[in-house]
Coordinates of C-alpha atoms and ligand atoms in Angstrom, one line a residue:
X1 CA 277.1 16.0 160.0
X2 CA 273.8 17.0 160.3
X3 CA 270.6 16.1 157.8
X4 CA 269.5 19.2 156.0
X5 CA 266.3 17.7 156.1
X6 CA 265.7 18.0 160.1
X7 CA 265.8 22.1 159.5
X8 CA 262.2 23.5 159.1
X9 CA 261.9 26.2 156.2
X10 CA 262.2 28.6 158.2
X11 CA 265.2 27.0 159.7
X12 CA 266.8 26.6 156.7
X13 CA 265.9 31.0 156.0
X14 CA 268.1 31.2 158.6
X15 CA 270.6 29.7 158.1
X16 CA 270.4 31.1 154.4
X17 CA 270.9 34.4 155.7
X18 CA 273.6 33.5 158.1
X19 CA 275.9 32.9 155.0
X20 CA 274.9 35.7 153.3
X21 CA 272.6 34.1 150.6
X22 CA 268.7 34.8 149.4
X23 CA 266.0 33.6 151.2
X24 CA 264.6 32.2 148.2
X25 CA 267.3 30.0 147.6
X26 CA 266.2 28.4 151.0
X27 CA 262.7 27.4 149.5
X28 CA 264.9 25.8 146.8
X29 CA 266.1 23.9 148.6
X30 CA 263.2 22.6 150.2
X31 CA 261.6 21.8 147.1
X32 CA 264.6 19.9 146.1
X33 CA 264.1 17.7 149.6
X34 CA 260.5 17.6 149.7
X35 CA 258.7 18.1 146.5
X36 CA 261.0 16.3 144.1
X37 CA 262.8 13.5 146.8
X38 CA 266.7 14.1 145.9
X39 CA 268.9 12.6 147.9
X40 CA 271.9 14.1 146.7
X41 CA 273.1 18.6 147.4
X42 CA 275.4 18.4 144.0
X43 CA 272.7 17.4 141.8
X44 CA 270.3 20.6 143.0
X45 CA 271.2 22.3 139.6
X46 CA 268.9 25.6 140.0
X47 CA 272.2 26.4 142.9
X48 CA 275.2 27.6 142.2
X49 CA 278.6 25.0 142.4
X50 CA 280.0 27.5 145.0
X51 CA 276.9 27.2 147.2
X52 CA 276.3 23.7 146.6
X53 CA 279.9 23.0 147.8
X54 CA 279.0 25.2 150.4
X55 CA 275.6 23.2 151.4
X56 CA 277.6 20.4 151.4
X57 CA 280.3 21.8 154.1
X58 CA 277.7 21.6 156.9
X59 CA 275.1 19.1 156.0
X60 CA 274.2 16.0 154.4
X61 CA 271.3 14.2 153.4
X62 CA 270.9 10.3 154.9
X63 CA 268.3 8.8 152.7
X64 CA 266.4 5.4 153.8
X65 CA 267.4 3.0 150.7
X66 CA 266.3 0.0 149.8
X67 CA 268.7 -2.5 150.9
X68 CA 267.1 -5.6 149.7
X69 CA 263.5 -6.5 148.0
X70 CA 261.8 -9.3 148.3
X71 CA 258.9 -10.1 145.3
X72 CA 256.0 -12.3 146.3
X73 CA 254.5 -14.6 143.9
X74 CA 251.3 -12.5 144.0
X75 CA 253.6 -9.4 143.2
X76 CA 253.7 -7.9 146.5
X77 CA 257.0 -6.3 146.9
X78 CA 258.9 -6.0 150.4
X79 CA 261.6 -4.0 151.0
X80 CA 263.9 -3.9 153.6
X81 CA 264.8 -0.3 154.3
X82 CA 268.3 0.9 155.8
X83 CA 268.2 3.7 157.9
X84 CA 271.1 6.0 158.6
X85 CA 272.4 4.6 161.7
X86 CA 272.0 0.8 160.1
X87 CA 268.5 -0.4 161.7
X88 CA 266.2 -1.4 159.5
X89 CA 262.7 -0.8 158.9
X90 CA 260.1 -3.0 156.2
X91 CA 257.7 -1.1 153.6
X92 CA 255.3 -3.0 151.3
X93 CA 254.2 -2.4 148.1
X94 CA 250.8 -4.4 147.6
X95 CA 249.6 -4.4 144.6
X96 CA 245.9 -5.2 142.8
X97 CA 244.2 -4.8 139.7
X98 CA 243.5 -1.1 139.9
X99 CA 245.8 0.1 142.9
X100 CA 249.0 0.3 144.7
X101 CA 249.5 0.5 148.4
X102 CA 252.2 1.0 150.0
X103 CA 252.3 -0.2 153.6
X104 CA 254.9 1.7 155.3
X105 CA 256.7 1.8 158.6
X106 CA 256.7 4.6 161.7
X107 CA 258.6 3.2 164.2
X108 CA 261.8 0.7 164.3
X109 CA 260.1 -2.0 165.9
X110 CA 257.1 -1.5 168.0
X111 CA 256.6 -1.0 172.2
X112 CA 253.2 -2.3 172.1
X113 CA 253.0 -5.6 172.9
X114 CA 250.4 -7.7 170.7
X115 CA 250.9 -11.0 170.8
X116 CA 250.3 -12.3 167.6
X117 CA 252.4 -9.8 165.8
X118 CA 255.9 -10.6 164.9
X119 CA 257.0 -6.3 165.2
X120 CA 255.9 -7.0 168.7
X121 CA 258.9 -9.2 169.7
X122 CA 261.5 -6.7 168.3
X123 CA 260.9 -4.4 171.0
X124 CA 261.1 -0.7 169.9
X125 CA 264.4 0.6 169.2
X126 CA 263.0 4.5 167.7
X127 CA 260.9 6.4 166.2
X128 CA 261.5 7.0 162.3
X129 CA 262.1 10.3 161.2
X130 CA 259.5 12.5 159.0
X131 CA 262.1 12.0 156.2
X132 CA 262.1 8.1 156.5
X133 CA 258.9 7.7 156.2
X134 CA 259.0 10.7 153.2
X135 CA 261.5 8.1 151.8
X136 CA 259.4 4.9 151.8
X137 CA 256.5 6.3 150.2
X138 CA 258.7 7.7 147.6
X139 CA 260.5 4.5 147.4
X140 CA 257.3 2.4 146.6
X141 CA 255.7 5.3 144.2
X142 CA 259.1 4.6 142.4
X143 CA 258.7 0.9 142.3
X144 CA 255.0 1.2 141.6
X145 CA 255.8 3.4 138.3
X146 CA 258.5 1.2 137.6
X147 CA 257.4 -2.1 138.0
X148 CA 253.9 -2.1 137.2
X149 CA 254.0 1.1 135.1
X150 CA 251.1 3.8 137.8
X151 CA 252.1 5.5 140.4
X152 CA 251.2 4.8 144.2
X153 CA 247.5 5.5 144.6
X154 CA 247.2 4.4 148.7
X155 CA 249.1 4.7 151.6
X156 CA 248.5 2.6 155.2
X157 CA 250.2 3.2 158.2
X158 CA 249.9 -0.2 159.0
X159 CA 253.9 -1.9 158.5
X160 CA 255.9 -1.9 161.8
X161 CA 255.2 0.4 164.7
X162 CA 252.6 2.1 166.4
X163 CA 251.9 5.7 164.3
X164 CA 250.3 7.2 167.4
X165 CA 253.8 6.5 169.6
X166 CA 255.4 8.4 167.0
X167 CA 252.1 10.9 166.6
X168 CA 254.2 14.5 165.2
X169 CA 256.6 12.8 163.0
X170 CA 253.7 10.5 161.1
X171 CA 251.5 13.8 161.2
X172 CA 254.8 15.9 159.3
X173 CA 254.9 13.3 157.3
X174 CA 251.8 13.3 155.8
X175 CA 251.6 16.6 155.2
X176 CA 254.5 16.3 153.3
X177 CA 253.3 13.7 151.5
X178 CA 249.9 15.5 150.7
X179 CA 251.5 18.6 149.4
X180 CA 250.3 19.3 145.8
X181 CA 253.7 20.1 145.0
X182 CA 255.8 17.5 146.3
X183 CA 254.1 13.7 145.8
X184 CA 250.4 15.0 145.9
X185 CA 248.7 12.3 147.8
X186 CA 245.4 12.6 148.2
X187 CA 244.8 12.7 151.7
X188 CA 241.7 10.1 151.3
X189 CA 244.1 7.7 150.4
X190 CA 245.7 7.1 153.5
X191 CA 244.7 5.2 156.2
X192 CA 246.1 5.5 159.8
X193 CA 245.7 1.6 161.5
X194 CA 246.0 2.0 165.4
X195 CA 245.7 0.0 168.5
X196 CA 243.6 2.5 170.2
X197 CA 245.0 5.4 172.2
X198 CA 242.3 8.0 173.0
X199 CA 244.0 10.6 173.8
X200 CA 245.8 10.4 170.4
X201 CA 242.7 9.2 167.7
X202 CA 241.5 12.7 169.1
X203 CA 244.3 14.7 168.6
X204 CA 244.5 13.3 165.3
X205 CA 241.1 14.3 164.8
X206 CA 241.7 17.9 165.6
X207 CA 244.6 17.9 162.7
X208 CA 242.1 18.3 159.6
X209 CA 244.2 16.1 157.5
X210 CA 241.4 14.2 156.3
X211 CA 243.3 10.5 156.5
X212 CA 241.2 7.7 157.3
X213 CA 241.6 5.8 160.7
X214 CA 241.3 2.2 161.0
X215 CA 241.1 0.2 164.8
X216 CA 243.0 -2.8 165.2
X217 CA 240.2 -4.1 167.8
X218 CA 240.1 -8.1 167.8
X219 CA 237.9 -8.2 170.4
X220 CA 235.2 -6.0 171.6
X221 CA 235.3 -8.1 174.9
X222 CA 237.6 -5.7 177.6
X223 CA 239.1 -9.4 179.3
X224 CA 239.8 -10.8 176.0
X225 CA 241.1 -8.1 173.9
X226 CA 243.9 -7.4 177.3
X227 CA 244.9 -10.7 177.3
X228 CA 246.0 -10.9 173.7
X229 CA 246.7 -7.0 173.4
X230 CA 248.3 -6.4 177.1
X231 CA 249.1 -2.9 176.9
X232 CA 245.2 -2.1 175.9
X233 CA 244.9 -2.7 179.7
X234 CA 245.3 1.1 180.1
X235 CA 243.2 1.9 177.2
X236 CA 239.7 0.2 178.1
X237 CA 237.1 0.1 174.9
X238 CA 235.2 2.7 175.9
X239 CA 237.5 5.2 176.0
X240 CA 238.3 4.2 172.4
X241 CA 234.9 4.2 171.5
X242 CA 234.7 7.6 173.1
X243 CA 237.4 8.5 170.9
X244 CA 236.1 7.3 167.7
X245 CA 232.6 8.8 168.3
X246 CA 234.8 12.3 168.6
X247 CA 236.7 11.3 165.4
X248 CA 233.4 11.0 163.2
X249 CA 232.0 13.9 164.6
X250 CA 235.3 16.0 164.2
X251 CA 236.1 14.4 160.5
X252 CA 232.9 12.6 159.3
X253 CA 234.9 9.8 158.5
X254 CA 233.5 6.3 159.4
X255 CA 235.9 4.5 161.2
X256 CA 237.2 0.9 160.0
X257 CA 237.9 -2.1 162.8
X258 CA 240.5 -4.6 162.0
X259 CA 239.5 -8.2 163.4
X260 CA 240.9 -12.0 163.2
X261 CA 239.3 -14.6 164.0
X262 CA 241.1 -17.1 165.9
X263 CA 239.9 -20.6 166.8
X264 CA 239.5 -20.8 170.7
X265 CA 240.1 -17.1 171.1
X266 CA 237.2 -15.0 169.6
X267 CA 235.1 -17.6 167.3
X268 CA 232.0 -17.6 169.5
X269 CA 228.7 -15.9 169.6
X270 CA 229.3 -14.1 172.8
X271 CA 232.1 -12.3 170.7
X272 CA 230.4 -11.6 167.5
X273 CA 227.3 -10.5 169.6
X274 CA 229.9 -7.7 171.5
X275 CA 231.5 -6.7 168.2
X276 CA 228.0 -6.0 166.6
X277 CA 227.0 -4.2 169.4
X278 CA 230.5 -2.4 169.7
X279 CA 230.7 -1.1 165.9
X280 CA 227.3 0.0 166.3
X281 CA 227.8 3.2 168.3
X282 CA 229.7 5.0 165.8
X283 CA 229.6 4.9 162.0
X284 CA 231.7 1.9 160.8
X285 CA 232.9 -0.9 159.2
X286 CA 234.4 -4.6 159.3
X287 CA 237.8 -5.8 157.8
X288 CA 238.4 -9.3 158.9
X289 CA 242.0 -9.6 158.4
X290 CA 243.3 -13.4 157.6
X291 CA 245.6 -14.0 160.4
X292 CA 249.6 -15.0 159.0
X293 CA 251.3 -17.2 161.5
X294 CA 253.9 -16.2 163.1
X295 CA 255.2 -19.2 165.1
X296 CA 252.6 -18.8 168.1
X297 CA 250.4 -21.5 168.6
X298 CA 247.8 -19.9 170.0
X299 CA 246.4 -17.9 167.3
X300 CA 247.0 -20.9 164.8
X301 CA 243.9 -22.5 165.1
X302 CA 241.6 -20.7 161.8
X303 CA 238.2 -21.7 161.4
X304 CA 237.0 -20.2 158.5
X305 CA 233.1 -21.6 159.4
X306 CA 233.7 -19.2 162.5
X307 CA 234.4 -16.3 159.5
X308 CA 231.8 -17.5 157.2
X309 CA 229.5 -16.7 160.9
X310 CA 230.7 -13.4 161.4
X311 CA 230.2 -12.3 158.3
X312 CA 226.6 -13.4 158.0
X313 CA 225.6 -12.3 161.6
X314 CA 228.0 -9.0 161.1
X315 CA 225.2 -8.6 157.3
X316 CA 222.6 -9.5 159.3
X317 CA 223.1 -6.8 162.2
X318 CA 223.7 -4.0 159.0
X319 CA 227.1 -3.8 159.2
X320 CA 229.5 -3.9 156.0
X321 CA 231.3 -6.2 156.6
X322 CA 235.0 -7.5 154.0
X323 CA 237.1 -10.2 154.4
X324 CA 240.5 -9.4 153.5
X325 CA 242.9 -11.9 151.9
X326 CA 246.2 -11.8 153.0
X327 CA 249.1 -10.6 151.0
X328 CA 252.9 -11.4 150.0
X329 CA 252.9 -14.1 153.3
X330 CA 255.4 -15.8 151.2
X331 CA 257.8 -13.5 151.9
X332 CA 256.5 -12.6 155.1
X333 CA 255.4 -9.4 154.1
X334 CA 251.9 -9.6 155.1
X335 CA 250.0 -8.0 158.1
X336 CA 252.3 -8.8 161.9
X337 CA 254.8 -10.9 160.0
X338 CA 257.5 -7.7 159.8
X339 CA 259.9 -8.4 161.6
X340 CA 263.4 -7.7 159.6
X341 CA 263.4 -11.2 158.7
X342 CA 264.7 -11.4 155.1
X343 CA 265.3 -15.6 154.8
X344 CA 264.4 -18.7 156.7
Ligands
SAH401 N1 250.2 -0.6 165.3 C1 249.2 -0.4 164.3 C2 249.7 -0.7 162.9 C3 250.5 -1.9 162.6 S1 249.7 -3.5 162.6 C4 248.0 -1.1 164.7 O1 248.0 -1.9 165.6 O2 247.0 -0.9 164.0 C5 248.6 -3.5 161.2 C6 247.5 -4.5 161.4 O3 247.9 -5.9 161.3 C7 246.7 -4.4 162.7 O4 245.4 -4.4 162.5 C8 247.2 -5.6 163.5 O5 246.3 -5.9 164.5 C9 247.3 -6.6 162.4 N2 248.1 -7.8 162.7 C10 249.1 -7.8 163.5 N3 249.7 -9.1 163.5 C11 249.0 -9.8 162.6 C12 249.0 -11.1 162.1 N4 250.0 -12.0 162.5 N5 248.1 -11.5 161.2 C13 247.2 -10.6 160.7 N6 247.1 -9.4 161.1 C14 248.0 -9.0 162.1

């Protein structure tokens, strides 16, 4: 049967007026899917029995569902989420002091090809639906009230998947999730983390939605950055920074560029002196991300003197520069370590 919540509005006006009923019932309806989350026809009680019987004759509703969470002893929260035709996807709550982010998924698995993230060896199976990604977010604002007693207050696309492979769904969804009526997000809240398609950071620019974009760069050296990103072979940095400068113009947002440093990969001058002169073209600024292993030796080697350097010469240079801790890598919940795997 079909999910009532792939029909547009104006979809579901139709098919309102095919069986005879109000338009305004269809809008309803909506509401009850999109502003208030219910997973269930029976329990929309501004309908009638007789229609909701009806409803429930030609469509259902699959909701993504927690199927197991994980707590971390720093209290970040990883759920694994069962989708209707039994993948699974992760979604993170992370919380701090003040805030709770969710980290949620767009695609089951990933077809990008990074090599020191685990989504990367799962190969991509699909794209989520606008309503499973909906679903997270309203999973974790649930958790979040529940669990440390606020509601959600950020959003990053940043769990499994690439959100520009799966560029109109992501975009549904976060107007959805920005709707005053429905979750109210502020659109400032959420951030969009991509590897870098041009083509794409500008369309996304062109929406208006007023997200945030972060970069996942690594390296601002072209051989580098292809050998441990291989699929950025088609994407070369100038094209991204081409993008970005587009992006800033179009939105006025400064862009933020994701970065670990790996021992023997990127810890030397030569990088650091490419990055500074990279981030400098368009209005920016520095996360380095603590890397969390995922079984390839390569990127094991961290050298946090090679950090403590790229933050001074990245200070130095002007450019903000924050070093983010990771979180819930207990549980293998933190940044590249989701990968479905719920115990050792
Ligand atoms: N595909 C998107 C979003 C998912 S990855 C993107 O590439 O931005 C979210 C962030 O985690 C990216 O910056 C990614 O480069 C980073 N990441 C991937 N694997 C990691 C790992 N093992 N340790 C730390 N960060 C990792």
């Amino acid at each position: 049967m079909r999910d009532i919540r792939a029909l547009s509005l104006d979809e579901l006006k139709d098919f309102f007026a095919e069986i005879g009923e109000k338009p305004f019932r269809a809008k309803q309806v909506y509401d009850w899917l999109w502003s208030k989350n219910l997973h269930s026809i029976d329990e929309m009680t501004n309908l009638s029995k007789d229609l909701r019987d009806k409803l429930s004759q030609y469509f259902t509703i699959n909701p993504a569902a927690a199927d197991f969470t994980q707590k971390s002893t720093d209290g970040t929260m990883k759920n694994a989420v069962k989708l209707h035709d039994g993948l699974t996807v992760e979604s993170v709550l992370i919380p701090t002091e003040t805030r709770t982010t969710a980290c949620v998924s767009s695609q089951v698995g990933c077809s990008l090809n990074c090599e020191f993230c685990a989504t990367a060896k799962l190969k991509r199976m699909r794209n989520l639906e606008v309503a499973e990604i909906v679903d997270q977010v309203a999973l974790i604002d649930r958790q979040s009230k529940e669990y440390f007693d606020r509601p959600l207050s950020n959003i990053v696309f940043m769990g499994m998947g690439e959100p520009m492979m799966n560029y109109k769904n992501v975009v549904e969804a976060i107007r959805k999730i920005t709707k005053p009526e429905g979750l109210g997000m502020s659109p400032r809240r959420i951030t969009v983390s991509t590897s870098g398609i041009p083509k794409m950071i500008k369309m996304l620019a062109d929406e208006d939605l007023k997200v945030k974009l972060a970069l996942s760069l690594h390296s601002a050296i072209e051989e580098t950055r292809n050998e441990i990103m291989p699929f950025s072979e088609k994407f070369p940095l100038h094209e991204i920074m081409d993008s970005l400068k587009y992006w800033y113009q179009k939105t006025g947002n400064i862009v933020t560029f994701e970065y670990c440093v790996w021992g023997g990969i990127n810890d030397n001058d030569e990088h650091i002196k490419a990055l500074i002169k990279y981030c400098r073209q368009v209005p920016s600024k520095v996360n380095l991300i603590q890397y969390n292993p995922i079984g390839e030796g390569k990127f094991d080697h961290r050298s946090i003197e090679s950090e403590e350097k790229y933050v001074r010469e990245l200070t130095k240079a002007g450019i903000t520069v924050m070093v983010r801790r990771s979180r819930g890598a207990d549980i293998d919940a933190a940044c590249g370590q989701l990968a479905n795997k719920t115990s050792d």
